[in-house]
Coordinates of C-alpha atoms in Angstrom, one line a residue:
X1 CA 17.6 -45.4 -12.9
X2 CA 21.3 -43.0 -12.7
X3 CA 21.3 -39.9 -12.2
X4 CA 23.3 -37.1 -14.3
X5 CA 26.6 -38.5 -12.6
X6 CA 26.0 -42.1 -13.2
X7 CA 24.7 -43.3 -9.7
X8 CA 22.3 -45.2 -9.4
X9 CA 18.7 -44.0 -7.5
X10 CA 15.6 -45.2 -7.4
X11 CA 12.3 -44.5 -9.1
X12 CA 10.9 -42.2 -6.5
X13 CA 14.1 -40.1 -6.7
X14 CA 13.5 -38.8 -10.3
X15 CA 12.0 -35.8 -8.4
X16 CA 14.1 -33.1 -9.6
X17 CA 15.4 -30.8 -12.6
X18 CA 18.4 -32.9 -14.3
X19 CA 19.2 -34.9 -16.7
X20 CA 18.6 -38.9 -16.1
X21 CA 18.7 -42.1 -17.7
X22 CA 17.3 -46.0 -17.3
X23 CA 18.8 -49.1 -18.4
X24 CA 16.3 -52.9 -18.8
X25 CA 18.6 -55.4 -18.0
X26 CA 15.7 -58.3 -18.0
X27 CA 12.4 -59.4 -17.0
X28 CA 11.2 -61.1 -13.8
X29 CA 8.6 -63.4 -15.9
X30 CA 10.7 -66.3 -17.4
X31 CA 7.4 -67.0 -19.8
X32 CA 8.3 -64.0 -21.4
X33 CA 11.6 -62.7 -23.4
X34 CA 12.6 -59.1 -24.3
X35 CA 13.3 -59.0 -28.5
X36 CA 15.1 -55.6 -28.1
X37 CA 16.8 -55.1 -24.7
X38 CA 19.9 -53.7 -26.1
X39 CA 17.6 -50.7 -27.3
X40 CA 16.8 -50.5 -23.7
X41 CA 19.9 -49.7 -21.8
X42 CA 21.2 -46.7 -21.1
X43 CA 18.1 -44.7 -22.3
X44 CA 18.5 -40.9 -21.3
X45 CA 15.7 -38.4 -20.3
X46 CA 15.2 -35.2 -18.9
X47 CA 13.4 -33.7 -16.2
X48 CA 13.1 -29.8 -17.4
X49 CA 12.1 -27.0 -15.0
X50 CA 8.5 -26.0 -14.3
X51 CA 7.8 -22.6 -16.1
X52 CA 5.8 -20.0 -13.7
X53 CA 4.1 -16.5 -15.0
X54 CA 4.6 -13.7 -12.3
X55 CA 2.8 -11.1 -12.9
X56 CA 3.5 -7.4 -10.8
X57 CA 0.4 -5.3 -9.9
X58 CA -0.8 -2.5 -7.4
X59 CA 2.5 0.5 -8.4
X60 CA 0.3 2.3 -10.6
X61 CA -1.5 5.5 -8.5
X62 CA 0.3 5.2 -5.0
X63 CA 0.3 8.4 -3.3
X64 CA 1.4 8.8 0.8
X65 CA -1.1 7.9 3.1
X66 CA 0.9 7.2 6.0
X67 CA 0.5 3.1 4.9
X68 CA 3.1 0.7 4.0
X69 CA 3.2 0.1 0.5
X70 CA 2.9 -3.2 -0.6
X71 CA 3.0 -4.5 -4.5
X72 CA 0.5 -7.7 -5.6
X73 CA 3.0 -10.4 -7.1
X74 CA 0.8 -13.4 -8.5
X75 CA 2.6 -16.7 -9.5
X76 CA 0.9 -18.8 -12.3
X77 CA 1.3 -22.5 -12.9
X78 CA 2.3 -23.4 -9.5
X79 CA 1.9 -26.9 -8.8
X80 CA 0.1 -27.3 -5.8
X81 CA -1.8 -23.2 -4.9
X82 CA -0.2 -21.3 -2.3
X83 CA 3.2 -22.5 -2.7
X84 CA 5.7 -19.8 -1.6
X85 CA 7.7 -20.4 -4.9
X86 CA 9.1 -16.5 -4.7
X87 CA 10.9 -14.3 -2.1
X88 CA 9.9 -10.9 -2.1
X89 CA 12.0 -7.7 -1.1
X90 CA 11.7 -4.0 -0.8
X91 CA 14.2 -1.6 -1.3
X92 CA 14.9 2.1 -1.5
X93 CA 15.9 3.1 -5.3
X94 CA 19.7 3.4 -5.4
X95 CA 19.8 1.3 -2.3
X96 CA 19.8 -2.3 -3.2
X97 CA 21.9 -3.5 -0.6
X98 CA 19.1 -2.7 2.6
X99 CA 16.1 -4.5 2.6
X100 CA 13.1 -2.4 4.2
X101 CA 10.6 -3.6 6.4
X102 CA 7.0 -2.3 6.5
X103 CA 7.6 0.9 8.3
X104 CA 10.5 1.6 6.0
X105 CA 8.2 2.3 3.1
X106 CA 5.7 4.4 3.5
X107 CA 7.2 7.6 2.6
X108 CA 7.2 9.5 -0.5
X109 CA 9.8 8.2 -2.6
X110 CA 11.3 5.8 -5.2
X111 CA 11.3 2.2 -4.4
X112 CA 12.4 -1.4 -5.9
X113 CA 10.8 -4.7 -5.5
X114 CA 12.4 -8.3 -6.4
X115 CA 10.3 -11.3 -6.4
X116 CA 13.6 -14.2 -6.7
X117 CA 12.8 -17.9 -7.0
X118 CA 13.4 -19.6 -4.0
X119 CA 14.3 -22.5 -5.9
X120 CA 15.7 -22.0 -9.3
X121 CA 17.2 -25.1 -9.4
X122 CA 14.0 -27.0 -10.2
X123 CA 11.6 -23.6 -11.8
X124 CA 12.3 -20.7 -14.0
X125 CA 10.1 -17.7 -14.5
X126 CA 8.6 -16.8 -18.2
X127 CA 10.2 -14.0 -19.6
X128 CA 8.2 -14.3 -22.8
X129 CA 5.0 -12.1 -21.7
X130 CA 7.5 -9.3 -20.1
X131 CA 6.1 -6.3 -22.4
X132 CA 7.7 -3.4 -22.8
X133 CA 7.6 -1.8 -19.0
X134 CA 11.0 0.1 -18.7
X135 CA 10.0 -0.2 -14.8
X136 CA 9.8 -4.4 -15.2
X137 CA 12.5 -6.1 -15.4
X138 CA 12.2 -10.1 -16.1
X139 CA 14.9 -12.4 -15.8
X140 CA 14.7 -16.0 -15.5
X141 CA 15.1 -16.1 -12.0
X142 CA 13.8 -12.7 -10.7
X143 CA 11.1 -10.0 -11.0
X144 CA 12.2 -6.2 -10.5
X145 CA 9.9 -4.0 -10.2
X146 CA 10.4 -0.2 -10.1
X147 CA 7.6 1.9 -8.6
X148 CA 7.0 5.4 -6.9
X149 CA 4.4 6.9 -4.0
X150 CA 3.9 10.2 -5.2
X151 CA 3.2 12.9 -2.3
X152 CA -0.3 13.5 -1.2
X153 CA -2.0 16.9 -1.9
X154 CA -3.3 19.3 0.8
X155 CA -6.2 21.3 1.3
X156 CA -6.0 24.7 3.5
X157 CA -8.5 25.6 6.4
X158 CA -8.8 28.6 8.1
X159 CA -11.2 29.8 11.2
X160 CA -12.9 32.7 11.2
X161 CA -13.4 32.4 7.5
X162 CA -9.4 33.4 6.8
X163 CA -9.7 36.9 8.4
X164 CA -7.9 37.7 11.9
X165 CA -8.0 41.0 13.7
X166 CA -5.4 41.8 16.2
X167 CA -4.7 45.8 17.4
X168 CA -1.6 47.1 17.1
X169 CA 1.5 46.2 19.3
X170 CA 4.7 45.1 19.6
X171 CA 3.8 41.7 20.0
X172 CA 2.2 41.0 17.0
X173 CA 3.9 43.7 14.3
X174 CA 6.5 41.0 13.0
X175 CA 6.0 37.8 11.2
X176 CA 7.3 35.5 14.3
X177 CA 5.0 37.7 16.8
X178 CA 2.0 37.3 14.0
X179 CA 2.2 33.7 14.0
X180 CA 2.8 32.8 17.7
X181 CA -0.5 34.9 18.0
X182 CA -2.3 33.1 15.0
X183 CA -1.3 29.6 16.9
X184 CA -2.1 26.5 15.5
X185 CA -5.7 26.3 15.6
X186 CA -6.3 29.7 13.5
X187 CA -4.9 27.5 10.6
X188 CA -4.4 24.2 8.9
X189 CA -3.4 21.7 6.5
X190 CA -4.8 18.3 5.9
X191 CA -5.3 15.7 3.1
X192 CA -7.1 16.5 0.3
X193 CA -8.1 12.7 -0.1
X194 CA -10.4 12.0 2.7
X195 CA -9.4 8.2 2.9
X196 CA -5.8 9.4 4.3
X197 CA -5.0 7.7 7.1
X198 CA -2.5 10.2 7.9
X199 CA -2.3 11.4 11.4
X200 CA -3.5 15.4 11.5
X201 CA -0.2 16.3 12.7
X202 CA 1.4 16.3 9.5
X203 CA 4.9 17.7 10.3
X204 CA 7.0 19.8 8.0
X205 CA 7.4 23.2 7.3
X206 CA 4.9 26.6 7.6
X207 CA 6.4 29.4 6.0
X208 CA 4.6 33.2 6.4
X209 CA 5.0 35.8 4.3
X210 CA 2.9 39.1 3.8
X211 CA 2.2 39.7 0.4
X212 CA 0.5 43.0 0.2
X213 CA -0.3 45.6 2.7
X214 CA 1.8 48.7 4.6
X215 CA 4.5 46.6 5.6
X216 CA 8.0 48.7 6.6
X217 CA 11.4 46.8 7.5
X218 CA 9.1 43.9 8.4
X219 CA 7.3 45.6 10.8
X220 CA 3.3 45.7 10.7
X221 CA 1.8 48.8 11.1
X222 CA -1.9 49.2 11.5
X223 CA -3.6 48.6 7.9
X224 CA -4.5 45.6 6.3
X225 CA -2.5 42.5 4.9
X226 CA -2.7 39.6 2.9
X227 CA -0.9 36.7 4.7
X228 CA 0.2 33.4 2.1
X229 CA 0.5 30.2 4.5
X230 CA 3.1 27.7 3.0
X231 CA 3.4 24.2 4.1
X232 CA 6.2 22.2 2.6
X233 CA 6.9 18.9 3.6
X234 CA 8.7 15.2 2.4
X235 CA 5.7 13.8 2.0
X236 CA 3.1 16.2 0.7
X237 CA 3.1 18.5 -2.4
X238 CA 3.5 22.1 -1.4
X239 CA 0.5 23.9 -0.2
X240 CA -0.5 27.6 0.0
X241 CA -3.5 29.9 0.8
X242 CA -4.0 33.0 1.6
X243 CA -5.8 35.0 4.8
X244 CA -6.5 38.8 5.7
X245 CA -5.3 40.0 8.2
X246 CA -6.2 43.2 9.9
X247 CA -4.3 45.0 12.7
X248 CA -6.0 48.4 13.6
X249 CA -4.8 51.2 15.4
X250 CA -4.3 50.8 19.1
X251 CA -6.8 53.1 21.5
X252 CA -5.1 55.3 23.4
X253 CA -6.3 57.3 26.5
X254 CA -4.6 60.5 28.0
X255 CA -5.3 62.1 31.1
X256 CA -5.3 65.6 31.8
X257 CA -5.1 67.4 35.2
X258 CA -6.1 71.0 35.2
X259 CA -3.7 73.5 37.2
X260 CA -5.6 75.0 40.1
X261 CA -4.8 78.6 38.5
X262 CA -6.7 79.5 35.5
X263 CA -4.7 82.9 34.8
X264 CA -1.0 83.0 34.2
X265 CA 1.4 86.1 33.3
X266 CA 3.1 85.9 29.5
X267 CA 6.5 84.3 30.1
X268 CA 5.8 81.5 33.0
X269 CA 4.2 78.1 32.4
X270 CA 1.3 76.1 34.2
X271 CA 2.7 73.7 36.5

């Protein structure tokens, strides 16, 4: 046996994708004779590379969840099951040059995976069954695959059924004052999809804003308002709802001391 350069190797080296040839030169019977031994030398053969099907699933309907995302890359016609055949990377779309770990992708966002052959030399992947998936892209050494984790959609909750009552003051007749006094527990955002993982403290963005009721330069006089809550965030689509609130007038009390004169003369004043 030679390989493609003419050196010779034996039987059990024929292992790989090339080009080879075998010569007869005899036989080690001398009862027998070999009629056509000049057909026999030199006689060239190939070894071709194994085709493999690699198939890209999972990318349809991610949405964030605060989970890595991982695709499901299958590899068909491997020769002995569970051979890792394939390297597989993830990167950020427009970003090809920094491969992200786990915790790198789990954002909203676009992303890019490659399955490569790990050993191209001796397999070559099918480009045949590629379809027409502008997101696939088949080559015959690599699999890119194109996918996005959409944000996740809210859902708004409110105590005391969305309507607050404060009296009037100073602390509480702007928008900064009216939310410090709301706090955190008066109101909230979480995942509409109850099989989020996400951790309750979502992060981003609450914006206030009064939307109807007696509001002057920003101030809050006693009346009553309709208060839109707006999260916004990276991750999650943007969220709003709507509360009442009510700030009534502030009580007042005034004392009166009565002069110990009940009589005075036109032209002087009770002290």
């Amino acid at each position: 046996y030679y390989d493609a350069l003419g050196g010779e190797i034996t039987p059990s080296q024929v292992v790989n994708a090339n080009n080879y040839s075998v010569t007869v030169n005899g036989i080690a019977d001398t009862n027998y004779t070999i009629t056509n031994l000049e057909a026999l030398a030199n006689h060239a053969f190939e070894v071709t590379k194994r085709a493999l099907t690699v198939t890209v699933n999972g990318a349809d309907g991610m949405s964030y969840n605060g989970a890595p995302k991982t695709l499901d890359v299958a590899v068909g016609n491997l020769i002995s099951e569970g051979d890792e055949i394939v390297n597989i990377v993830y990167y950020a779309a427009g970003n090809e040059n920094v491969p992200l770990n786990e915790d790198d992708r789990i954002n909203a966002g676009d992303y890019v995976m490659v399955a490569s052959l790990a050993d191209p030399s001796n397999y070559v992947i099918d480009t045949t069954g590629a379809g027409s998936d502008e997101s696939l892209t088949v080559t015959e050494t690599s699999v890119r695959k194109t996918f996005t984790v959409a944000k996740a959609d809210l859902e708004f909750s409110a105590s005391a059924d969305g309507t607050y009552t404060f009296v009037y003051s100073t602390d509480v007749n702007t928008l900064s004052g009216l939310n410090a006094a709301l706090g955190n527990t008066s109101y909230y955002f979480q995942p509409a999809d109850e099989t989020n993982t996400v951790d309750s403290n979502l992060g981003g963005n609450v914006r206030l804003n009064i939307t109807e009721g007696p509001l002057t330069d920003y101030i809050l006089d006693a009346g009553t308002y309709t208060l839109t809550v707006t999260y916004s965030s990276s991750n999650f689509n943007e969220a709003s709802a709507q509360m009442v609130v009510k700030v009534t007038q502030r009580p007042l009390t005034l004392d009166l001391t009565a002069p110990e004169e009940t009589s005075f003369e036109y032209g002087t004043a009770p002290e």
